[in-house]
Amino acid sequence: MPREFLEEESVTQAQAIDIHTHIVPRDFPAYTGSVRDIAWPSMAAAEPCHCHVMIQGKNYRTVHQSCWINEDRLKDMQEHEVQVQCLSPMPELLAYWLSPEDGRTLACFLNDTLATLVQAAPDRINGAHVTNRRSPYKALRRLTFDQGIAAAFA
Protein backbone atom coordinates (compact mmCIF):
# COMPACT_ATOMS: atom_id res chain seq x y z
CA MET A 1 0.00 0.00 0.00
CA PRO A 2 1.45 3.41 -0.90
CA ARG A 3 2.70 5.38 2.09
CA GLU A 4 0.72 8.53 1.12
CA PHE A 5 -2.50 6.50 1.44
CA LEU A 6 -1.76 5.90 5.11
CA GLU A 7 -0.96 9.51 5.93
CA GLU A 8 -3.55 11.12 8.17
CA GLU A 9 -4.53 13.97 5.86
CA SER A 10 -5.30 11.58 3.00
CA VAL A 11 -7.67 9.39 5.00
CA THR A 12 -11.33 10.37 4.84
CA GLN A 13 -13.82 9.36 7.45
CA ALA A 14 -16.44 6.85 6.33
CA GLN A 15 -20.03 8.04 6.54
CA ALA A 16 -22.52 5.72 8.19
CA ILE A 17 -25.87 5.06 6.57
CA ASP A 18 -28.49 3.52 8.84
CA ILE A 19 -30.90 1.53 6.67
CA HIS A 20 -33.05 0.09 9.45
CA THR A 21 -34.58 2.91 11.50
CA HIS A 22 -38.22 3.12 12.50
CA ILE A 23 -40.74 5.89 12.79
CA VAL A 24 -43.76 6.00 15.02
CA PRO A 25 -46.21 8.90 14.67
CA ARG A 26 -46.84 11.00 17.80
CA ASP A 27 -50.55 10.32 17.44
CA PHE A 28 -52.77 8.12 15.29
CA PRO A 29 -56.11 9.02 13.76
CA ALA A 30 -59.15 7.63 15.51
CA TYR A 31 -60.42 4.38 14.03
CA THR A 32 -63.42 5.09 11.80
CA GLY A 33 -64.11 1.61 10.44
CA SER A 34 -66.91 -0.74 11.38
CA VAL A 35 -65.04 -3.58 13.13
CA ARG A 36 -65.43 -3.86 16.89
CA ASP A 37 -62.41 -4.50 19.12
CA ILE A 38 -59.98 -3.81 16.30
CA ALA A 39 -56.24 -3.82 16.97
CA TRP A 40 -55.86 -0.20 15.84
CA PRO A 41 -52.71 1.52 17.16
CA SER A 42 -52.79 4.49 19.49
CA MET A 43 -50.36 6.34 21.72
CA ALA A 44 -50.42 6.89 25.48
CA ALA A 45 -48.29 9.21 27.58
CA ALA A 46 -45.27 7.72 29.30
CA GLU A 47 -42.24 9.16 31.08
CA PRO A 48 -40.92 12.48 29.73
CA CYS A 49 -39.93 12.36 26.04
CA HIS A 50 -41.56 8.94 25.57
CA CYS A 51 -44.92 7.43 24.62
CA HIS A 52 -46.38 3.96 24.76
CA VAL A 53 -47.43 2.41 21.46
CA MET A 54 -50.75 0.80 22.32
CA ILE A 55 -52.36 -2.08 20.41
CA GLN A 56 -55.84 -3.05 21.66
CA GLY A 57 -55.21 -1.12 24.86
CA LYS A 58 -51.96 -2.96 25.67
CA ASN A 59 -48.50 -1.42 25.70
CA TYR A 60 -46.69 -2.94 22.75
CA ARG A 61 -43.55 -0.82 23.12
CA THR A 62 -42.39 2.41 24.72
CA VAL A 63 -40.63 4.70 22.26
CA HIS A 64 -38.59 7.89 22.47
CA GLN A 65 -39.81 11.10 20.83
CA SER A 66 -37.00 10.83 18.26
CA CYS A 67 -39.39 8.43 16.50
CA TRP A 68 -41.53 11.44 15.49
CA ILE A 69 -39.40 14.57 16.12
CA ASN A 70 -36.72 15.14 13.49
CA GLU A 71 -34.67 17.50 15.67
CA ASP A 72 -34.15 14.71 18.21
CA ARG A 73 -33.46 12.18 15.44
CA LEU A 74 -30.84 14.47 13.89
CA LYS A 75 -29.15 15.00 17.29
CA ASP A 76 -28.98 11.21 17.74
CA MET A 77 -27.59 10.82 14.24
CA GLN A 78 -24.90 13.42 14.95
CA GLU A 79 -24.00 11.76 18.26
CA HIS A 80 -23.63 8.35 16.57
CA GLU A 81 -21.94 9.77 13.45
CA VAL A 82 -24.72 8.63 11.14
CA GLN A 83 -24.93 10.67 7.93
CA VAL A 84 -28.19 9.28 6.50
CA GLN A 85 -31.12 7.25 7.82
CA CYS A 86 -33.66 5.31 5.80
CA LEU A 87 -36.90 5.34 7.79
CA SER A 88 -39.76 2.87 7.80
CA PRO A 89 -42.67 2.31 10.18
CA MET A 90 -42.20 0.09 13.20
CA PRO A 91 -43.17 -3.45 12.03
CA GLU A 92 -46.14 -3.77 14.36
CA LEU A 93 -47.66 -0.74 12.65
CA LEU A 94 -47.83 -2.62 9.34
CA ALA A 95 -50.99 -4.18 10.87
CA TYR A 96 -51.33 -7.14 8.50
CA TRP A 97 -54.43 -8.25 10.38
CA LEU A 98 -56.47 -5.25 9.21
CA SER A 99 -58.97 -5.45 6.38
CA PRO A 100 -57.74 -4.04 3.04
CA GLU A 101 -59.72 -0.83 3.58
CA ASP A 102 -58.53 -0.30 7.17
CA GLY A 103 -54.99 -1.26 6.17
CA ARG A 104 -54.99 1.34 3.39
CA THR A 105 -56.20 4.00 5.81
CA LEU A 106 -53.39 3.25 8.24
CA ALA A 107 -50.76 2.89 5.47
CA CYS A 108 -51.76 6.26 3.97
CA PHE A 109 -51.43 7.93 7.37
CA LEU A 110 -48.03 6.32 7.99
CA ASN A 111 -46.79 7.26 4.52
CA ASP A 112 -47.90 10.86 4.95
CA THR A 113 -46.11 10.98 8.32
CA LEU A 114 -43.00 9.47 6.77
CA ALA A 115 -43.05 11.94 3.86
CA THR A 116 -43.26 14.87 6.29
CA LEU A 117 -40.18 13.63 8.17
CA VAL A 118 -38.25 13.07 4.93
CA GLN A 119 -39.18 16.45 3.46
CA ALA A 120 -37.98 18.24 6.60
CA ALA A 121 -34.42 16.88 6.20
CA PRO A 122 -34.08 15.46 2.68
CA ASP A 123 -30.27 15.48 2.73
CA ARG A 124 -30.17 13.34 5.89
CA ILE A 125 -33.35 11.26 5.83
CA ASN A 126 -35.10 9.12 3.25
CA GLY A 127 -37.71 6.47 3.67
CA ALA A 128 -39.57 3.39 2.57
CA HIS A 129 -43.32 3.64 2.07
CA VAL A 130 -45.51 0.92 3.49
CA THR A 131 -48.25 -0.76 1.50
CA ASN A 132 -51.05 -2.87 2.85
CA ARG A 133 -50.09 -6.48 2.18
CA ARG A 134 -53.71 -7.40 1.55
CA SER A 135 -54.08 -4.84 -1.27
CA PRO A 136 -50.57 -3.85 -2.41
CA TYR A 137 -51.45 -2.82 -5.96
CA LYS A 138 -53.97 -0.22 -4.84
CA ALA A 139 -51.47 1.08 -2.31
CA LEU A 140 -48.66 1.27 -4.85
CA ARG A 141 -50.83 3.34 -7.17
CA ARG A 142 -51.15 5.99 -4.43
CA LEU A 143 -47.44 6.34 -3.75
CA THR A 144 -45.59 9.34 -5.04
CA PHE A 145 -41.87 8.80 -5.20
CA ASP A 146 -41.14 12.50 -5.61
CA GLN A 147 -41.44 12.98 -1.82
CA GLY A 148 -37.92 11.67 -1.21
CA ILE A 149 -39.17 8.20 -0.50
CA ALA A 150 -36.63 5.67 -1.75
CA ALA A 151 -38.54 2.37 -1.61
CA ALA A 152 -41.80 0.62 -0.87
CA PHE A 153 -42.50 -2.67 0.83
CA ALA A 154 -45.55 -4.77 1.63
PDB file of C-alpha atoms in Angstrom:
ATOM      1  CA  MET A   1       0.000   0.000   0.000  1.00  0.00           C
ATOM      2  CA  PRO A   2       1.448   3.414  -0.903  1.00  0.00           C
ATOM      3  CA  ARG A   3       2.698   5.379   2.088  1.00  0.00           C
ATOM      4  CA  GLU A   4       0.720   8.526   1.125  1.00  0.00           C
ATOM      5  CA  PHE A   5      -2.504   6.498   1.440  1.00  0.00           C
ATOM      6  CA  LEU A   6      -1.756   5.904   5.109  1.00  0.00           C
ATOM      7  CA  GLU A   7      -0.960   9.505   5.932  1.00  0.00           C
ATOM      8  CA  GLU A   8      -3.552  11.122   8.172  1.00  0.00           C
ATOM      9  CA  GLU A   9      -4.528  13.969   5.855  1.00  0.00           C
ATOM     10  CA  SER A  10      -5.302  11.584   3.001  1.00  0.00           C
ATOM     11  CA  VAL A  11      -7.669   9.392   5.005  1.00  0.00           C
ATOM     12  CA  THR A  12     -11.327  10.373   4.841  1.00  0.00           C
ATOM     13  CA  GLN A  13     -13.824   9.364   7.446  1.00  0.00           C
ATOM     14  CA  ALA A  14     -16.440   6.848   6.330  1.00  0.00           C
ATOM     15  CA  GLN A  15     -20.032   8.042   6.537  1.00  0.00           C
ATOM     16  CA  ALA A  16     -22.515   5.720   8.194  1.00  0.00           C
ATOM     17  CA  ILE A  17     -25.873   5.059   6.568  1.00  0.00           C
ATOM     18  CA  ASP A  18     -28.488   3.519   8.839  1.00  0.00           C
ATOM     19  CA  ILE A  19     -30.901   1.525   6.670  1.00  0.00           C
ATOM     20  CA  HIS A  20     -33.048   0.095   9.453  1.00  0.00           C
ATOM     21  CA  THR A  21     -34.578   2.910  11.497  1.00  0.00           C
ATOM     22  CA  HIS A  22     -38.216   3.125  12.502  1.00  0.00           C
ATOM     23  CA  ILE A  23     -40.736   5.891  12.786  1.00  0.00           C
ATOM     24  CA  VAL A  24     -43.757   5.999  15.021  1.00  0.00           C
ATOM     25  CA  PRO A  25     -46.210   8.898  14.671  1.00  0.00           C
ATOM     26  CA  ARG A  26     -46.835  10.997  17.795  1.00  0.00           C
ATOM     27  CA  ASP A  27     -50.551  10.321  17.436  1.00  0.00           C
ATOM     28  CA  PHE A  28     -52.770   8.120  15.295  1.00  0.00           C
ATOM     29  CA  PRO A  29     -56.108   9.016  13.758  1.00  0.00           C
ATOM     30  CA  ALA A  30     -59.145   7.626  15.511  1.00  0.00           C
ATOM     31  CA  TYR A  31     -60.419   4.380  14.027  1.00  0.00           C
ATOM     32  CA  THR A  32     -63.419   5.093  11.802  1.00  0.00           C
ATOM     33  CA  GLY A  33     -64.109   1.605  10.443  1.00  0.00           C
ATOM     34  CA  SER A  34     -66.914  -0.742  11.379  1.00  0.00           C
ATOM     35  CA  VAL A  35     -65.039  -3.577  13.132  1.00  0.00           C
ATOM     36  CA  ARG A  36     -65.428  -3.859  16.893  1.00  0.00           C
ATOM     37  CA  ASP A  37     -62.410  -4.502  19.117  1.00  0.00           C
ATOM     38  CA  ILE A  38     -59.977  -3.811  16.297  1.00  0.00           C
ATOM     39  CA  ALA A  39     -56.242  -3.824  16.972  1.00  0.00           C
ATOM     40  CA  TRP A  40     -55.858  -0.200  15.835  1.00  0.00           C
ATOM     41  CA  PRO A  41     -52.715   1.518  17.156  1.00  0.00           C
ATOM     42  CA  SER A  42     -52.785   4.489  19.489  1.00  0.00           C
ATOM     43  CA  MET A  43     -50.355   6.342  21.722  1.00  0.00           C
ATOM     44  CA  ALA A  44     -50.423   6.889  25.481  1.00  0.00           C
ATOM     45  CA  ALA A  45     -48.292   9.207  27.576  1.00  0.00           C
ATOM     46  CA  ALA A  46     -45.271   7.717  29.303  1.00  0.00           C
ATOM     47  CA  GLU A  47     -42.245   9.164  31.081  1.00  0.00           C
ATOM     48  CA  PRO A  48     -40.916  12.478  29.729  1.00  0.00           C
ATOM     49  CA  CYS A  49     -39.925  12.365  26.040  1.00  0.00           C
ATOM     50  CA  HIS A  50     -41.560   8.937  25.572  1.00  0.00           C
ATOM     51  CA  CYS A  51     -44.920   7.432  24.622  1.00  0.00           C
ATOM     52  CA  HIS A  52     -46.384   3.964  24.764  1.00  0.00           C
ATOM     53  CA  VAL A  53     -47.429   2.411  21.455  1.00  0.00           C
ATOM     54  CA  MET A  54     -50.748   0.801  22.319  1.00  0.00           C
ATOM     55  CA  ILE A  55     -52.363  -2.080  20.411  1.00  0.00           C
ATOM     56  CA  GLN A  56     -55.840  -3.054  21.660  1.00  0.00           C
ATOM     57  CA  GLY A  57     -55.214  -1.123  24.860  1.00  0.00           C
ATOM     58  CA  LYS A  58     -51.956  -2.960  25.670  1.00  0.00           C
ATOM     59  CA  ASN A  59     -48.503  -1.417  25.700  1.00  0.00           C
ATOM     60  CA  TYR A  60     -46.694  -2.939  22.750  1.00  0.00           C
ATOM     61  CA  ARG A  61     -43.554  -0.820  23.125  1.00  0.00           C
ATOM     62  CA  THR A  62     -42.388   2.414  24.718  1.00  0.00           C
ATOM     63  CA  VAL A  63     -40.629   4.701  22.258  1.00  0.00           C
ATOM     64  CA  HIS A  64     -38.590   7.895  22.472  1.00  0.00           C
ATOM     65  CA  GLN A  65     -39.810  11.095  20.832  1.00  0.00           C
ATOM     66  CA  SER A  66     -37.004  10.831  18.258  1.00  0.00           C
ATOM     67  CA  CYS A  67     -39.392   8.434  16.496  1.00  0.00           C
ATOM     68  CA  TRP A  68     -41.534  11.437  15.494  1.00  0.00           C
ATOM     69  CA  ILE A  69     -39.400  14.571  16.121  1.00  0.00           C
ATOM     70  CA  ASN A  70     -36.722  15.143  13.490  1.00  0.00           C
ATOM     71  CA  GLU A  71     -34.666  17.500  15.670  1.00  0.00           C
ATOM     72  CA  ASP A  72     -34.151  14.705  18.215  1.00  0.00           C
ATOM     73  CA  ARG A  73     -33.461  12.183  15.438  1.00  0.00           C
ATOM     74  CA  LEU A  74     -30.840  14.474  13.893  1.00  0.00           C
ATOM     75  CA  LYS A  75     -29.150  15.002  17.286  1.00  0.00           C
ATOM     76  CA  ASP A  76     -28.977  11.211  17.744  1.00  0.00           C
ATOM     77  CA  MET A  77     -27.587  10.816  14.240  1.00  0.00           C
ATOM     78  CA  GLN A  78     -24.897  13.416  14.952  1.00  0.00           C
ATOM     79  CA  GLU A  79     -23.998  11.758  18.259  1.00  0.00           C
ATOM     80  CA  HIS A  80     -23.632   8.348  16.570  1.00  0.00           C
ATOM     81  CA  GLU A  81     -21.935   9.767  13.453  1.00  0.00           C
ATOM     82  CA  VAL A  82     -24.718   8.632  11.138  1.00  0.00           C
ATOM     83  CA  GLN A  83     -24.929  10.667   7.930  1.00  0.00           C
ATOM     84  CA  VAL A  84     -28.192   9.282   6.502  1.00  0.00           C
ATOM     85  CA  GLN A  85     -31.124   7.253   7.816  1.00  0.00           C
ATOM     86  CA  CYS A  86     -33.659   5.311   5.795  1.00  0.00           C
ATOM     87  CA  LEU A  87     -36.898   5.340   7.790  1.00  0.00           C
ATOM     88  CA  SER A  88     -39.759   2.872   7.802  1.00  0.00           C
ATOM     89  CA  PRO A  89     -42.674   2.314  10.176  1.00  0.00           C
ATOM     90  CA  MET A  90     -42.195   0.090  13.204  1.00  0.00           C
ATOM     91  CA  PRO A  91     -43.167  -3.449  12.031  1.00  0.00           C
ATOM     92  CA  GLU A  92     -46.139  -3.772  14.360  1.00  0.00           C
ATOM     93  CA  LEU A  93     -47.659  -0.742  12.647  1.00  0.00           C
ATOM     94  CA  LEU A  94     -47.832  -2.620   9.340  1.00  0.00           C
ATOM     95  CA  ALA A  95     -50.986  -4.182  10.867  1.00  0.00           C
ATOM     96  CA  TYR A  96     -51.327  -7.138   8.504  1.00  0.00           C
ATOM     97  CA  TRP A  97     -54.433  -8.253  10.377  1.00  0.00           C
ATOM     98  CA  LEU A  98     -56.466  -5.251   9.212  1.00  0.00           C
ATOM     99  CA  SER A  99     -58.969  -5.453   6.378  1.00  0.00           C
ATOM    100  CA  PRO A 100     -57.741  -4.039   3.038  1.00  0.00           C
ATOM    101  CA  GLU A 101     -59.723  -0.830   3.585  1.00  0.00           C
ATOM    102  CA  ASP A 102     -58.530  -0.304   7.167  1.00  0.00           C
ATOM    103  CA  GLY A 103     -54.991  -1.264   6.169  1.00  0.00           C
ATOM    104  CA  ARG A 104     -54.991   1.340   3.386  1.00  0.00           C
ATOM    105  CA  THR A 105     -56.202   3.995   5.812  1.00  0.00           C
ATOM    106  CA  LEU A 106     -53.390   3.248   8.242  1.00  0.00           C
ATOM    107  CA  ALA A 107     -50.764   2.895   5.473  1.00  0.00           C
ATOM    108  CA  CYS A 108     -51.763   6.259   3.973  1.00  0.00           C
ATOM    109  CA  PHE A 109     -51.426   7.929   7.366  1.00  0.00           C
ATOM    110  CA  LEU A 110     -48.029   6.322   7.994  1.00  0.00           C
ATOM    111  CA  ASN A 111     -46.787   7.256   4.517  1.00  0.00           C
ATOM    112  CA  ASP A 112     -47.897  10.864   4.952  1.00  0.00           C
ATOM    113  CA  THR A 113     -46.113  10.983   8.319  1.00  0.00           C
ATOM    114  CA  LEU A 114     -42.997   9.475   6.770  1.00  0.00           C
ATOM    115  CA  ALA A 115     -43.053  11.938   3.862  1.00  0.00           C
ATOM    116  CA  THR A 116     -43.261  14.869   6.289  1.00  0.00           C
ATOM    117  CA  LEU A 117     -40.183  13.626   8.173  1.00  0.00           C
ATOM    118  CA  VAL A 118     -38.248  13.066   4.931  1.00  0.00           C
ATOM    119  CA  GLN A 119     -39.182  16.451   3.461  1.00  0.00           C
ATOM    120  CA  ALA A 120     -37.978  18.236   6.599  1.00  0.00           C
ATOM    121  CA  ALA A 121     -34.417  16.878   6.204  1.00  0.00           C
ATOM    122  CA  PRO A 122     -34.077  15.457   2.685  1.00  0.00           C
ATOM    123  CA  ASP A 123     -30.274  15.481   2.726  1.00  0.00           C
ATOM    124  CA  ARG A 124     -30.170  13.336   5.885  1.00  0.00           C
ATOM    125  CA  ILE A 125     -33.353  11.256   5.830  1.00  0.00           C
ATOM    126  CA  ASN A 126     -35.102   9.123   3.253  1.00  0.00           C
ATOM    127  CA  GLY A 127     -37.710   6.465   3.674  1.00  0.00           C
ATOM    128  CA  ALA A 128     -39.567   3.388   2.567  1.00  0.00           C
ATOM    129  CA  HIS A 129     -43.324   3.637   2.074  1.00  0.00           C
ATOM    130  CA  VAL A 130     -45.508   0.915   3.490  1.00  0.00           C
ATOM    131  CA  THR A 131     -48.246  -0.762   1.496  1.00  0.00           C
ATOM    132  CA  ASN A 132     -51.052  -2.875   2.851  1.00  0.00           C
ATOM    133  CA  ARG A 133     -50.087  -6.483   2.183  1.00  0.00           C
ATOM    134  CA  ARG A 134     -53.715  -7.403   1.548  1.00  0.00           C
ATOM    135  CA  SER A 135     -54.080  -4.843  -1.274  1.00  0.00           C
ATOM    136  CA  PRO A 136     -50.574  -3.854  -2.409  1.00  0.00           C
ATOM    137  CA  TYR A 137     -51.454  -2.824  -5.965  1.00  0.00           C
ATOM    138  CA  LYS A 138     -53.968  -0.221  -4.840  1.00  0.00           C
ATOM    139  CA  ALA A 139     -51.471   1.079  -2.305  1.00  0.00           C
ATOM    140  CA  LEU A 140     -48.658   1.265  -4.849  1.00  0.00           C
ATOM    141  CA  ARG A 141     -50.831   3.345  -7.171  1.00  0.00           C
ATOM    142  CA  ARG A 142     -51.152   5.987  -4.430  1.00  0.00           C
ATOM    143  CA  LEU A 143     -47.442   6.340  -3.754  1.00  0.00           C
ATOM    144  CA  THR A 144     -45.589   9.336  -5.040  1.00  0.00           C
ATOM    145  CA  PHE A 145     -41.867   8.800  -5.195  1.00  0.00           C
ATOM    146  CA  ASP A 146     -41.135  12.497  -5.607  1.00  0.00           C
ATOM    147  CA  GLN A 147     -41.438  12.985  -1.825  1.00  0.00           C
ATOM    148  CA  GLY A 148     -37.920  11.672  -1.211  1.00  0.00           C
ATOM    149  CA  ILE A 149     -39.175   8.196  -0.501  1.00  0.00           C
ATOM    150  CA  ALA A 150     -36.632   5.670  -1.746  1.00  0.00           C
ATOM    151  CA  ALA A 151     -38.538   2.371  -1.615  1.00  0.00           C
ATOM    152  CA  ALA A 152     -41.801   0.619  -0.871  1.00  0.00           C
ATOM    153  CA  PHE A 153     -42.502  -2.672   0.834  1.00  0.00           C
ATOM    154  CA  ALA A 154     -45.551  -4.768   1.630  1.00  0.00           C
TER     155      ALA A 154
END
